mmCIF file of N, CA, C and O in Angstrom:
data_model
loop_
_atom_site.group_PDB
_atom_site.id
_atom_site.type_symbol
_atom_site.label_atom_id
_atom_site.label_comp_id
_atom_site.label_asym_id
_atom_site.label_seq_id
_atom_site.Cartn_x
_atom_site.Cartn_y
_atom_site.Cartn_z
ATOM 1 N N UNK M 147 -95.403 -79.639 -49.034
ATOM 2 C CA UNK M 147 -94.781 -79.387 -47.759
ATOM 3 C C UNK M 147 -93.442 -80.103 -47.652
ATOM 4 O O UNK M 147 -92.562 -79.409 -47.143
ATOM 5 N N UNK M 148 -93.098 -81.291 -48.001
ATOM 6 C CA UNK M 148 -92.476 -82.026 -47.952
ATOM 7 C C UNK M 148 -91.139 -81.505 -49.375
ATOM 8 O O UNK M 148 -89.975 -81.703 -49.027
ATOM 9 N N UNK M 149 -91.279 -81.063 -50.433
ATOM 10 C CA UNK M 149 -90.517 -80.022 -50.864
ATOM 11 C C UNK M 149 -90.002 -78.359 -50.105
ATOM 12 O O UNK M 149 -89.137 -77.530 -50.386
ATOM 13 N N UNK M 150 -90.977 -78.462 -49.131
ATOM 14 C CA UNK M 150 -90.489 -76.882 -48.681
ATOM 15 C C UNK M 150 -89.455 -77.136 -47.996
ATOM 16 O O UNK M 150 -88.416 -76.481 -48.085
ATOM 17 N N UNK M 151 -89.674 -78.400 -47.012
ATOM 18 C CA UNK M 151 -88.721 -78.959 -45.775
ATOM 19 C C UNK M 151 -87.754 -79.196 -46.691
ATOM 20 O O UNK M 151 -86.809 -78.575 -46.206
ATOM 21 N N UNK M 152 -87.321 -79.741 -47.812
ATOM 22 C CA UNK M 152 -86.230 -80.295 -48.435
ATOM 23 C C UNK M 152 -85.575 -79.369 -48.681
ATOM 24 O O UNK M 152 -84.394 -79.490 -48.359
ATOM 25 N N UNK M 153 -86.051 -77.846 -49.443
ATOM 26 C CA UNK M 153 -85.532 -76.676 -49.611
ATOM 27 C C UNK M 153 -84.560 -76.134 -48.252
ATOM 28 O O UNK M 153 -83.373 -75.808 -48.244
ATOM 29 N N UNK M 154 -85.532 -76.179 -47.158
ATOM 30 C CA UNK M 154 -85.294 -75.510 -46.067
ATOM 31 C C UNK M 154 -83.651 -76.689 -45.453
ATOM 32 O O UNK M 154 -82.743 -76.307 -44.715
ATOM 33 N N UNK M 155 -83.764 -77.713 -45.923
ATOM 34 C CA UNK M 155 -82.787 -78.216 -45.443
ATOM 35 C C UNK M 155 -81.442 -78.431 -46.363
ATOM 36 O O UNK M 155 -80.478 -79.148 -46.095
ATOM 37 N N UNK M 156 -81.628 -77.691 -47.407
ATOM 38 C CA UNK M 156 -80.516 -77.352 -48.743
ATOM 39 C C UNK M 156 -79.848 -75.830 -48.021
ATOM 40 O O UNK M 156 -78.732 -75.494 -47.625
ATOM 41 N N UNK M 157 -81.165 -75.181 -48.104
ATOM 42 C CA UNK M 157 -80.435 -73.658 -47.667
ATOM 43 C C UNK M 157 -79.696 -73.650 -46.080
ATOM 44 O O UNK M 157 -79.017 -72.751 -45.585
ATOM 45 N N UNK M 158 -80.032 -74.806 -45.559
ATOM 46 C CA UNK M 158 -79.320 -74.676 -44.124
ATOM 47 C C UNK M 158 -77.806 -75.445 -44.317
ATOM 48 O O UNK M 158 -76.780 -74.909 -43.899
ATOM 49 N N UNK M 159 -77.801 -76.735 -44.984
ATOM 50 C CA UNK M 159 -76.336 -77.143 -45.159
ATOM 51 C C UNK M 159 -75.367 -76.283 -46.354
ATOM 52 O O UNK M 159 -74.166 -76.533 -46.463
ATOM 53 N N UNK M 160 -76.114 -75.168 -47.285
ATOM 54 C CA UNK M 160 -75.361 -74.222 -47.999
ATOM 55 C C UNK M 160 -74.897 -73.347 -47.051
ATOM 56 O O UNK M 160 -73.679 -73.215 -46.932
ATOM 57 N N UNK M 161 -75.897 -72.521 -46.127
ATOM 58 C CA UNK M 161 -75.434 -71.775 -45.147
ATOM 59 C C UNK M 161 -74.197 -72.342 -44.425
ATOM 60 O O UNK M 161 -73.301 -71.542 -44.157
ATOM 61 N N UNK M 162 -74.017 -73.924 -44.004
ATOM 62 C CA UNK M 162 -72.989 -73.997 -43.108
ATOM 63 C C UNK M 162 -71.749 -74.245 -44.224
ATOM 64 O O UNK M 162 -70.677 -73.694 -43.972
ATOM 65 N N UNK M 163 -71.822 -74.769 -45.014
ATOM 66 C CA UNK M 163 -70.566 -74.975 -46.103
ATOM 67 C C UNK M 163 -70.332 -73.771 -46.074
ATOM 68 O O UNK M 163 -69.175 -73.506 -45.748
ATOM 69 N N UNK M 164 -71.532 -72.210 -46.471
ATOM 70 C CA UNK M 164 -71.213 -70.975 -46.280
ATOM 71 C C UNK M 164 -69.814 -70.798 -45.561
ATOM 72 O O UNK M 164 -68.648 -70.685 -45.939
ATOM 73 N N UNK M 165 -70.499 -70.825 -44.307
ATOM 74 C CA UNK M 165 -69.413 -70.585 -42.671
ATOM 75 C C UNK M 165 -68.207 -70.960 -42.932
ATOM 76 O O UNK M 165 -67.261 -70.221 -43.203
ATOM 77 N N UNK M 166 -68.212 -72.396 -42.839
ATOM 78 C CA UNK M 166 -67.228 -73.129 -42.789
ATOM 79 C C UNK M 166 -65.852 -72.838 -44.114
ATOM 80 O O UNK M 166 -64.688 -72.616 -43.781
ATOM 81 N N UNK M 167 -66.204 -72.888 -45.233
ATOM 82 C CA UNK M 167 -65.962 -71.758 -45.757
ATOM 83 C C UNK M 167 -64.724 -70.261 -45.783
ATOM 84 O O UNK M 167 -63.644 -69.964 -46.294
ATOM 85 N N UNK M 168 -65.625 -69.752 -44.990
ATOM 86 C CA UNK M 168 -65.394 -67.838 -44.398
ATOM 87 C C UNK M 168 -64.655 -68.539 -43.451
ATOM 88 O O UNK M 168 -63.536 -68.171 -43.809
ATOM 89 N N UNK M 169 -64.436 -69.344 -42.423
ATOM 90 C CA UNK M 169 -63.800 -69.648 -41.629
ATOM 91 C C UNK M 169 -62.721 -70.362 -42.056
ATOM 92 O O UNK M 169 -61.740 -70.222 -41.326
ATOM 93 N N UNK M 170 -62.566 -71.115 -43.039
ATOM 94 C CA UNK M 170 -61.726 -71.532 -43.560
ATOM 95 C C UNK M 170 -60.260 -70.376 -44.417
ATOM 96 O O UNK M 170 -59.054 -70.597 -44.527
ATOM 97 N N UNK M 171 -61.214 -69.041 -44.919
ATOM 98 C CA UNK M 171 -60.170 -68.112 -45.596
ATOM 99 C C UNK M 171 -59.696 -67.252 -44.171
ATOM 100 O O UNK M 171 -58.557 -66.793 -44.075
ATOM 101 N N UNK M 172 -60.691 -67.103 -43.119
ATOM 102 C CA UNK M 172 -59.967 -66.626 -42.061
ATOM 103 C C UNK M 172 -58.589 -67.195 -41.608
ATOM 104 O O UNK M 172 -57.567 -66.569 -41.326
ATOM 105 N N UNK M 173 -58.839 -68.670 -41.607
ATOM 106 C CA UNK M 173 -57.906 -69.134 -40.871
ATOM 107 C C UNK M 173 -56.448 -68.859 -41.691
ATOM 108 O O UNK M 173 -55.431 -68.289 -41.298
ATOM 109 N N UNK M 174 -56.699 -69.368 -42.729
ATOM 110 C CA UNK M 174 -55.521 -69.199 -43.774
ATOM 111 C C UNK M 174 -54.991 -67.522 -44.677
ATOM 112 O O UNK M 174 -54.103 -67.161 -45.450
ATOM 113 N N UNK M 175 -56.116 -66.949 -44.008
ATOM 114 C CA UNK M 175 -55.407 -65.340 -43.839
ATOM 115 C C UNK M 175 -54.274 -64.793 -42.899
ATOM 116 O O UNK M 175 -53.325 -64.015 -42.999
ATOM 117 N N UNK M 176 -54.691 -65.370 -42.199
ATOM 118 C CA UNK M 176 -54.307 -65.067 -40.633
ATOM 119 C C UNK M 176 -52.889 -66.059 -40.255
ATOM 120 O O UNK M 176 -51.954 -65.581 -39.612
ATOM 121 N N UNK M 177 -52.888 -67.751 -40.845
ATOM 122 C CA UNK M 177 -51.327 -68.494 -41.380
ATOM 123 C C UNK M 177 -50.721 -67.765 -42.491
ATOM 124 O O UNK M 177 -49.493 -67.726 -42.559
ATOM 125 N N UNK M 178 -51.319 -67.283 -43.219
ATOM 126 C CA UNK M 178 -50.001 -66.276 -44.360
ATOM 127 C C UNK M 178 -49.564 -65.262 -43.831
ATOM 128 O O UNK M 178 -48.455 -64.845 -44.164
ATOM 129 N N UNK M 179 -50.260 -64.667 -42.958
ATOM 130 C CA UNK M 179 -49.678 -63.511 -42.487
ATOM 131 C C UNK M 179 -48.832 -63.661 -41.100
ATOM 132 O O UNK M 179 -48.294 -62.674 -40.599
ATOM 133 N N UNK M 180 -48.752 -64.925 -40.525
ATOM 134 C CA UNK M 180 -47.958 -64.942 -39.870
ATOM 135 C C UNK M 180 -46.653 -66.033 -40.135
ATOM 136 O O UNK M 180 -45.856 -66.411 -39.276
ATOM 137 N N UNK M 181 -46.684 -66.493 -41.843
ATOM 138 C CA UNK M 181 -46.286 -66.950 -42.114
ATOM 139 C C UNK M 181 -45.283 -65.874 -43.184
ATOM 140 O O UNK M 181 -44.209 -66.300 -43.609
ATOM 141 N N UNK M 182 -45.626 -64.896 -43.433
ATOM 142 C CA UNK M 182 -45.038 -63.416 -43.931
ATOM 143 C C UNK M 182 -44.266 -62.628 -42.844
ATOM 144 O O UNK M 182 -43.253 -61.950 -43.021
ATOM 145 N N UNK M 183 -44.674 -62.761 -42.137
ATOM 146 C CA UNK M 183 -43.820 -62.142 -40.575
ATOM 147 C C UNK M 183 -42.354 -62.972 -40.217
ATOM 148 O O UNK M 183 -41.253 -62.508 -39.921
ATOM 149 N N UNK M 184 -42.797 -64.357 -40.368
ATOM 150 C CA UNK M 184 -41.667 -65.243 -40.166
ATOM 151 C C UNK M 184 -40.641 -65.267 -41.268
ATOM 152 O O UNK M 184 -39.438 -65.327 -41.011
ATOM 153 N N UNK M 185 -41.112 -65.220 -42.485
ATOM 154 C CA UNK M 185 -40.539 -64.959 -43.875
ATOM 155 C C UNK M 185 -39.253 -63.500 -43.213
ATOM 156 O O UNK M 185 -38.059 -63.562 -42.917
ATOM 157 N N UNK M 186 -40.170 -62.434 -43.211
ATOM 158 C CA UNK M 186 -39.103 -61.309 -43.357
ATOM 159 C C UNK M 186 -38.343 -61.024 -42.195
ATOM 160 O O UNK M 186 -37.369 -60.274 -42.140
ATOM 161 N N UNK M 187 -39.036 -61.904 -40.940
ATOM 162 C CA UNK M 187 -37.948 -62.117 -39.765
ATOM 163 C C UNK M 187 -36.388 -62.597 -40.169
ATOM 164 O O UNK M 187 -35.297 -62.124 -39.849
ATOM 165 N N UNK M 188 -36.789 -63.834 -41.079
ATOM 166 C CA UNK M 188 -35.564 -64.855 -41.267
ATOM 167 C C UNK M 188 -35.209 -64.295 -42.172
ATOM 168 O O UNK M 188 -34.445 -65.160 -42.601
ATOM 169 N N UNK M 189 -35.089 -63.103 -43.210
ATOM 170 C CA UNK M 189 -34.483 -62.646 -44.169
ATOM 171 C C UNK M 189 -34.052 -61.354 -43.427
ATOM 172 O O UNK M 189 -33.417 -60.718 -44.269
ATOM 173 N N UNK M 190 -34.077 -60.773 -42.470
ATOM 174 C CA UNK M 190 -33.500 -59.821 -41.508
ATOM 175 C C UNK M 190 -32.364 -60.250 -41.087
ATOM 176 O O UNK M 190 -31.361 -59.539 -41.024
ATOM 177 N N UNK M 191 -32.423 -61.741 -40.682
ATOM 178 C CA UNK M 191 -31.505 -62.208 -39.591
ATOM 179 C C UNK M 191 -30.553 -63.062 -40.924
ATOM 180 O O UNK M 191 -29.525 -63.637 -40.563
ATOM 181 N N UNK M 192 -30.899 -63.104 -42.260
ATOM 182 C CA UNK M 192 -29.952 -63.587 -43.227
ATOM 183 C C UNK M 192 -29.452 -61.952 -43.348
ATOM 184 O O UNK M 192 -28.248 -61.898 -43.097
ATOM 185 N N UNK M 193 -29.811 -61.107 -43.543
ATOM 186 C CA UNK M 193 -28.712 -59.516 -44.063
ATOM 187 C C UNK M 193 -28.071 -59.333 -43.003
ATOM 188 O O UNK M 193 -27.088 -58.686 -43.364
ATOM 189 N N UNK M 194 -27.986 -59.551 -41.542
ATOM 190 C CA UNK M 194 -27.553 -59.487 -40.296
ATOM 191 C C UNK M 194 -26.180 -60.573 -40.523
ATOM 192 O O UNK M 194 -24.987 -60.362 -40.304
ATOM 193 N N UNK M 195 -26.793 -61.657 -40.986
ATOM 194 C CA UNK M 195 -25.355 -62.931 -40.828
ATOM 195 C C UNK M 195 -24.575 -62.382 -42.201
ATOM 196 O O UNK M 195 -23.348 -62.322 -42.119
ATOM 197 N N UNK M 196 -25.100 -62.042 -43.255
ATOM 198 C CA UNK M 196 -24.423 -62.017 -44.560
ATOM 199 C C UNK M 196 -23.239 -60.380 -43.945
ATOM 200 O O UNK M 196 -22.008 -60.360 -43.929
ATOM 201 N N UNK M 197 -24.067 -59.398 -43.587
ATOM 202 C CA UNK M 197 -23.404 -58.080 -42.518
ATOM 203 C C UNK M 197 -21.727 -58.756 -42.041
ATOM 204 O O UNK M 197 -20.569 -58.668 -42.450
ATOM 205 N N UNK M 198 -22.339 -59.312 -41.145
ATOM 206 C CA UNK M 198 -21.320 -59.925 -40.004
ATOM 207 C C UNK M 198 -20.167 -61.168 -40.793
ATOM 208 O O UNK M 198 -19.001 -61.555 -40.716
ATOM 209 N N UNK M 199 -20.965 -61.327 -41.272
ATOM 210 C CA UNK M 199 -19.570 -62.361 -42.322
ATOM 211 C C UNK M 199 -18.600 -61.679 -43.089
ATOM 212 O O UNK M 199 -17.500 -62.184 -43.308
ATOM 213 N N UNK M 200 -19.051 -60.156 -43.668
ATOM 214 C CA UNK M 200 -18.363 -59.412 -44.658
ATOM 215 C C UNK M 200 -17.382 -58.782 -43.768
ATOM 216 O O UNK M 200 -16.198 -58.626 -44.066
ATOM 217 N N UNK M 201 -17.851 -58.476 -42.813
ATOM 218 C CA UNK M 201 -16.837 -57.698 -41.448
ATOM 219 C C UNK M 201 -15.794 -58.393 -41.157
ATOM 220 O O UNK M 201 -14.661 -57.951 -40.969
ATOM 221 N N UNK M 202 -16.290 -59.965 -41.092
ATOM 222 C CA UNK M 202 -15.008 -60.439 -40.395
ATOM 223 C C UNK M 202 -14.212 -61.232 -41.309
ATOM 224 O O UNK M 202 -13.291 -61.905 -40.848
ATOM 225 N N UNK M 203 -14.578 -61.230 -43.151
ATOM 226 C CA UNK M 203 -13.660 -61.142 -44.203
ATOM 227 C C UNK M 203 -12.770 -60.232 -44.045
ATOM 228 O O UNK M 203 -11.580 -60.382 -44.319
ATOM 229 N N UNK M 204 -13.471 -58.841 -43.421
ATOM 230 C CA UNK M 204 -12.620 -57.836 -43.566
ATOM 231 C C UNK M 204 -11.673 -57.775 -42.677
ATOM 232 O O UNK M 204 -10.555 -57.342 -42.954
ATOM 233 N N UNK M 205 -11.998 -58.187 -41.548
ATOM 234 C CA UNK M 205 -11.206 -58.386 -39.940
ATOM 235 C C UNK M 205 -9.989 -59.559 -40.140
ATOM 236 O O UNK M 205 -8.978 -59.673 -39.447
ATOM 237 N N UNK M 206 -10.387 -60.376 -41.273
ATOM 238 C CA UNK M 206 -9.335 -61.724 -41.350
ATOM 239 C C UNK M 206 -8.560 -60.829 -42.393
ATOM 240 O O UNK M 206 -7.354 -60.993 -42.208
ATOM 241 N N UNK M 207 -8.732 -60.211 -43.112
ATOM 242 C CA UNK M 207 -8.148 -59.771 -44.112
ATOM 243 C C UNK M 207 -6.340 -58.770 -43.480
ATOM 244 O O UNK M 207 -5.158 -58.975 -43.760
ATOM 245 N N UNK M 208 -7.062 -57.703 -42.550
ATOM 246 C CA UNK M 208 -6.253 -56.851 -41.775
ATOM 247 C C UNK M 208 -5.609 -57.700 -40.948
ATOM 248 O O UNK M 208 -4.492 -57.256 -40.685
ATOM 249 N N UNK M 209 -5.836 -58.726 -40.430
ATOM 250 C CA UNK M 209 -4.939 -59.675 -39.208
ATOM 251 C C UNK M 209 -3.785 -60.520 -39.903
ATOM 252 O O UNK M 209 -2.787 -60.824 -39.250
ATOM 253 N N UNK M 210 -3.920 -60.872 -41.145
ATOM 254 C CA UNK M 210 -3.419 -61.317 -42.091
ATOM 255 C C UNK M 210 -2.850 -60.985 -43.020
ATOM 256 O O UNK M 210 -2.554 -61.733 -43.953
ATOM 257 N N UNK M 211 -2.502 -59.399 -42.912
ATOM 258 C CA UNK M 211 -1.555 -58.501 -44.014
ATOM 259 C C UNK M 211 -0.249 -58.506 -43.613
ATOM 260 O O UNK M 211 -0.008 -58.217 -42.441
ATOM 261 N N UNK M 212 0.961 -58.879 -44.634
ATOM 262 C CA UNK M 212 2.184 -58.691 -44.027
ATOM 263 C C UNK M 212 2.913 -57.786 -42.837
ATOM 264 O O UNK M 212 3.835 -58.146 -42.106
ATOM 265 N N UNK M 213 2.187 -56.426 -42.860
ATOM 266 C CA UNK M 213 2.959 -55.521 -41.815
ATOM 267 C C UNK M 213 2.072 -56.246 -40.623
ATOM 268 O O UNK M 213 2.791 -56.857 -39.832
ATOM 269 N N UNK M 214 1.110 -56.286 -40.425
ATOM 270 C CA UNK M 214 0.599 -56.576 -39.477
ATOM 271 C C UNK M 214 1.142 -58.241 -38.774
ATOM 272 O O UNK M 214 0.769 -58.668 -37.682
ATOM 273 N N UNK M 215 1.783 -58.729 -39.423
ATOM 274 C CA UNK M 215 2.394 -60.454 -39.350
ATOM 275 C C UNK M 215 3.998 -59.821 -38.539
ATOM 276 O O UNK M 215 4.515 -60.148 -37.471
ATOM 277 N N UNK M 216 4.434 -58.804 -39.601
ATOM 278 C CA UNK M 216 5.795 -58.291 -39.415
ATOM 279 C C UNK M 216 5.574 -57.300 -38.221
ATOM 280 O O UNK M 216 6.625 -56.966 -37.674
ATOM 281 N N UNK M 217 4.592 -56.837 -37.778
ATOM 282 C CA UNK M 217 4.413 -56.022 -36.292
ATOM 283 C C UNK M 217 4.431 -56.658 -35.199
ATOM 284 O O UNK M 217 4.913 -56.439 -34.087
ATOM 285 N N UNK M 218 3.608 -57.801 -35.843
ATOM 286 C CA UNK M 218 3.857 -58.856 -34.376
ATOM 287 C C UNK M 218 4.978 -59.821 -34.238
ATOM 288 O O UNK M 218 5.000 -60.533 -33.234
ATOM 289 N N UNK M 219 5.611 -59.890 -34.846
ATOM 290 C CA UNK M 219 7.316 -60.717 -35.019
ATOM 291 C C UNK M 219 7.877 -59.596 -34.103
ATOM 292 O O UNK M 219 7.929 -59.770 -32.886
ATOM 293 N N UNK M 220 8.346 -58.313 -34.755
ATOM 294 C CA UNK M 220 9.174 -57.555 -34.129
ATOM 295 C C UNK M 220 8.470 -57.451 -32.438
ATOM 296 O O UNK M 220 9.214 -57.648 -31.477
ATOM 297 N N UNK M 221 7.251 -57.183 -32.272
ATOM 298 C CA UNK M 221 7.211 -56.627 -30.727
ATOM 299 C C UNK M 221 6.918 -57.446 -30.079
ATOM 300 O O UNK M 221 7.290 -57.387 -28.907
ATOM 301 N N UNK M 222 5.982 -58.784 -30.603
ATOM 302 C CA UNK M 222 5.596 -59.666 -29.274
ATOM 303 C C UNK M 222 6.519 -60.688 -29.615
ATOM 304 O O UNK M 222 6.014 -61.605 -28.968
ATOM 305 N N UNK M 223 7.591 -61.228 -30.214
ATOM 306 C CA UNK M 223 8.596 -62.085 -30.712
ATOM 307 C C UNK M 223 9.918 -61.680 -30.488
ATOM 308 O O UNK M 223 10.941 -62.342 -30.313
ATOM 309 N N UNK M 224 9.785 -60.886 -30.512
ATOM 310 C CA UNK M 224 11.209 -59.583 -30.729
ATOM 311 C C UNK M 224 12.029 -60.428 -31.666
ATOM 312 O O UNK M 224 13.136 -60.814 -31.290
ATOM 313 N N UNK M 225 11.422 -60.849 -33.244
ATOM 314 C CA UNK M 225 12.171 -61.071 -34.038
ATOM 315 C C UNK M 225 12.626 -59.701 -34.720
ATOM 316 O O UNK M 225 12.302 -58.524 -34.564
ATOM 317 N N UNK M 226 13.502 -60.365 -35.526
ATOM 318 C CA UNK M 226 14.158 -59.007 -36.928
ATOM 319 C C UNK M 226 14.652 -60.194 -37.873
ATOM 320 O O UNK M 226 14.683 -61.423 -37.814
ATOM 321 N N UNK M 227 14.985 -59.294 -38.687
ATOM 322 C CA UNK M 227 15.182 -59.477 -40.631
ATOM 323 C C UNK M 227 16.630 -59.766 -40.280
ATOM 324 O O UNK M 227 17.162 -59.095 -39.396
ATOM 325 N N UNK M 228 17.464 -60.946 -41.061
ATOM 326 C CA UNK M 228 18.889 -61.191 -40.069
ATOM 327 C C UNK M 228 19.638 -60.228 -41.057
ATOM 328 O O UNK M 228 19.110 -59.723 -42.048
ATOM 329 N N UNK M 229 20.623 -60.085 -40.756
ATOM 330 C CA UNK M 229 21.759 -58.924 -41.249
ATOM 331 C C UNK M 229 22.397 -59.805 -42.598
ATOM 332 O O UNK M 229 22.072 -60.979 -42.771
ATOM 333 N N UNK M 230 23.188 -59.204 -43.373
ATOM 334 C CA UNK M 230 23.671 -60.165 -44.209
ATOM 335 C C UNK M 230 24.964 -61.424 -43.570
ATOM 336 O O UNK M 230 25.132 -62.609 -43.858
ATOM 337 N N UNK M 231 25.625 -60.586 -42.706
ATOM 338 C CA UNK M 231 26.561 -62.017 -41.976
ATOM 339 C C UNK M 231 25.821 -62.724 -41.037
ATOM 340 O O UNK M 231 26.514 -63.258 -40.170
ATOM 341 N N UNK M 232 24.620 -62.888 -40.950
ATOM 342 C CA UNK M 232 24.133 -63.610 -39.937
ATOM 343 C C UNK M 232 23.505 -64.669 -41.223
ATOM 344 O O UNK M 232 23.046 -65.734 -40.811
ATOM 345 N N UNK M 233 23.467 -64.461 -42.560
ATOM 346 C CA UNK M 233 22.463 -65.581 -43.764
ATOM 347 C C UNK M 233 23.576 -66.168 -44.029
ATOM 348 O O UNK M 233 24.722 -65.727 -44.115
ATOM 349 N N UNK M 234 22.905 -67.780 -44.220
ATOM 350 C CA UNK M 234 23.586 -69.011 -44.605
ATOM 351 C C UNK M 234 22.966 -68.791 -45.871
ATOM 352 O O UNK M 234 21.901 -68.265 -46.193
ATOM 353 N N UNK M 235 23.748 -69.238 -46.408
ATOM 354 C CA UNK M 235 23.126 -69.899 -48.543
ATOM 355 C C UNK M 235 23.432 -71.566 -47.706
ATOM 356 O O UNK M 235 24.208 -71.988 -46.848
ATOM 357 N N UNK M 236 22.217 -72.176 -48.625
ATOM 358 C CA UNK M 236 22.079 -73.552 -48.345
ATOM 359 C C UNK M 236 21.904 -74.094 -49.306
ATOM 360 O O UNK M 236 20.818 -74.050 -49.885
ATOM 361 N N UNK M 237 23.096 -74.864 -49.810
ATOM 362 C CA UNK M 237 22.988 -75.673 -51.786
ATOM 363 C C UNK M 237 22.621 -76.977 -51.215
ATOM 364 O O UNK M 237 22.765 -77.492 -50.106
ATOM 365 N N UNK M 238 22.203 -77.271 -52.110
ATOM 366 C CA UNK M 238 21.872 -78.957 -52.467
ATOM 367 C C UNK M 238 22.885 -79.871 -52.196
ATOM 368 O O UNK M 238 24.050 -79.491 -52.311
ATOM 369 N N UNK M 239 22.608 -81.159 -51.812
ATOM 370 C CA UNK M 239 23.907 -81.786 -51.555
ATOM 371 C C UNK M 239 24.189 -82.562 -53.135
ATOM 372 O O UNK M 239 23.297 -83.235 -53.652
ATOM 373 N N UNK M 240 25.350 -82.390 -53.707
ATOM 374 C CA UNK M 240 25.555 -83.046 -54.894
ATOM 375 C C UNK M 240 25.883 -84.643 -54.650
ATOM 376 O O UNK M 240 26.996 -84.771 -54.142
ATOM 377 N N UNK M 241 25.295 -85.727 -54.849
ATOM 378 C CA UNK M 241 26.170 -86.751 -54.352
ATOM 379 C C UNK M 241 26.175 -87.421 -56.139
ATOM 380 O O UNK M 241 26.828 -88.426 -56.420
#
């Protein structure tokens, strides 16, 4: 009798290691997969920033091309290119 009880009290702490266990791959099913969600969130929002960075290479690129430098001299500066009697030549001073 005293072997049956010992049995009976093997198969009850296997049963809970069982559980504990199954509850244990639940839990850590359920952190990878919301740990996979967060993964391809933050790799969305990296092709979104990498997107937006290439645009505004491209945006610095056009703001920064000579005609566009020389468009805004002439109209919001109202510069111009000087004539030839308006250029000094400037030599070195020989001393």
């Amino acid at each position: 009798m005293a072997a049956a009880g010992g049995n009976r009290w093997l198969l009850t702490a296997l049963w809970m290691l069982l559980m504990v266990s199954a509850l244990g791959v639940v839990h850590t099913t359920q952190q990878s997969r919301a740990l996979t969600a967060k993964l391809e969130q933050a790799q969305r929002h990296r092709d979104e920033l990498r997107y937006e960075q290439e645009r505004l290479l491209l945006e610095r690129g056009a703001w920064s091309a000579y005609s566009r430098i020389e468009q805004v001299a002439r109209e919001e500066l109202n510069m111009r290119a000087p004539t030839p009697a308006e250029r000094v030549l400037v030599t070195p001073d020989k001393r």
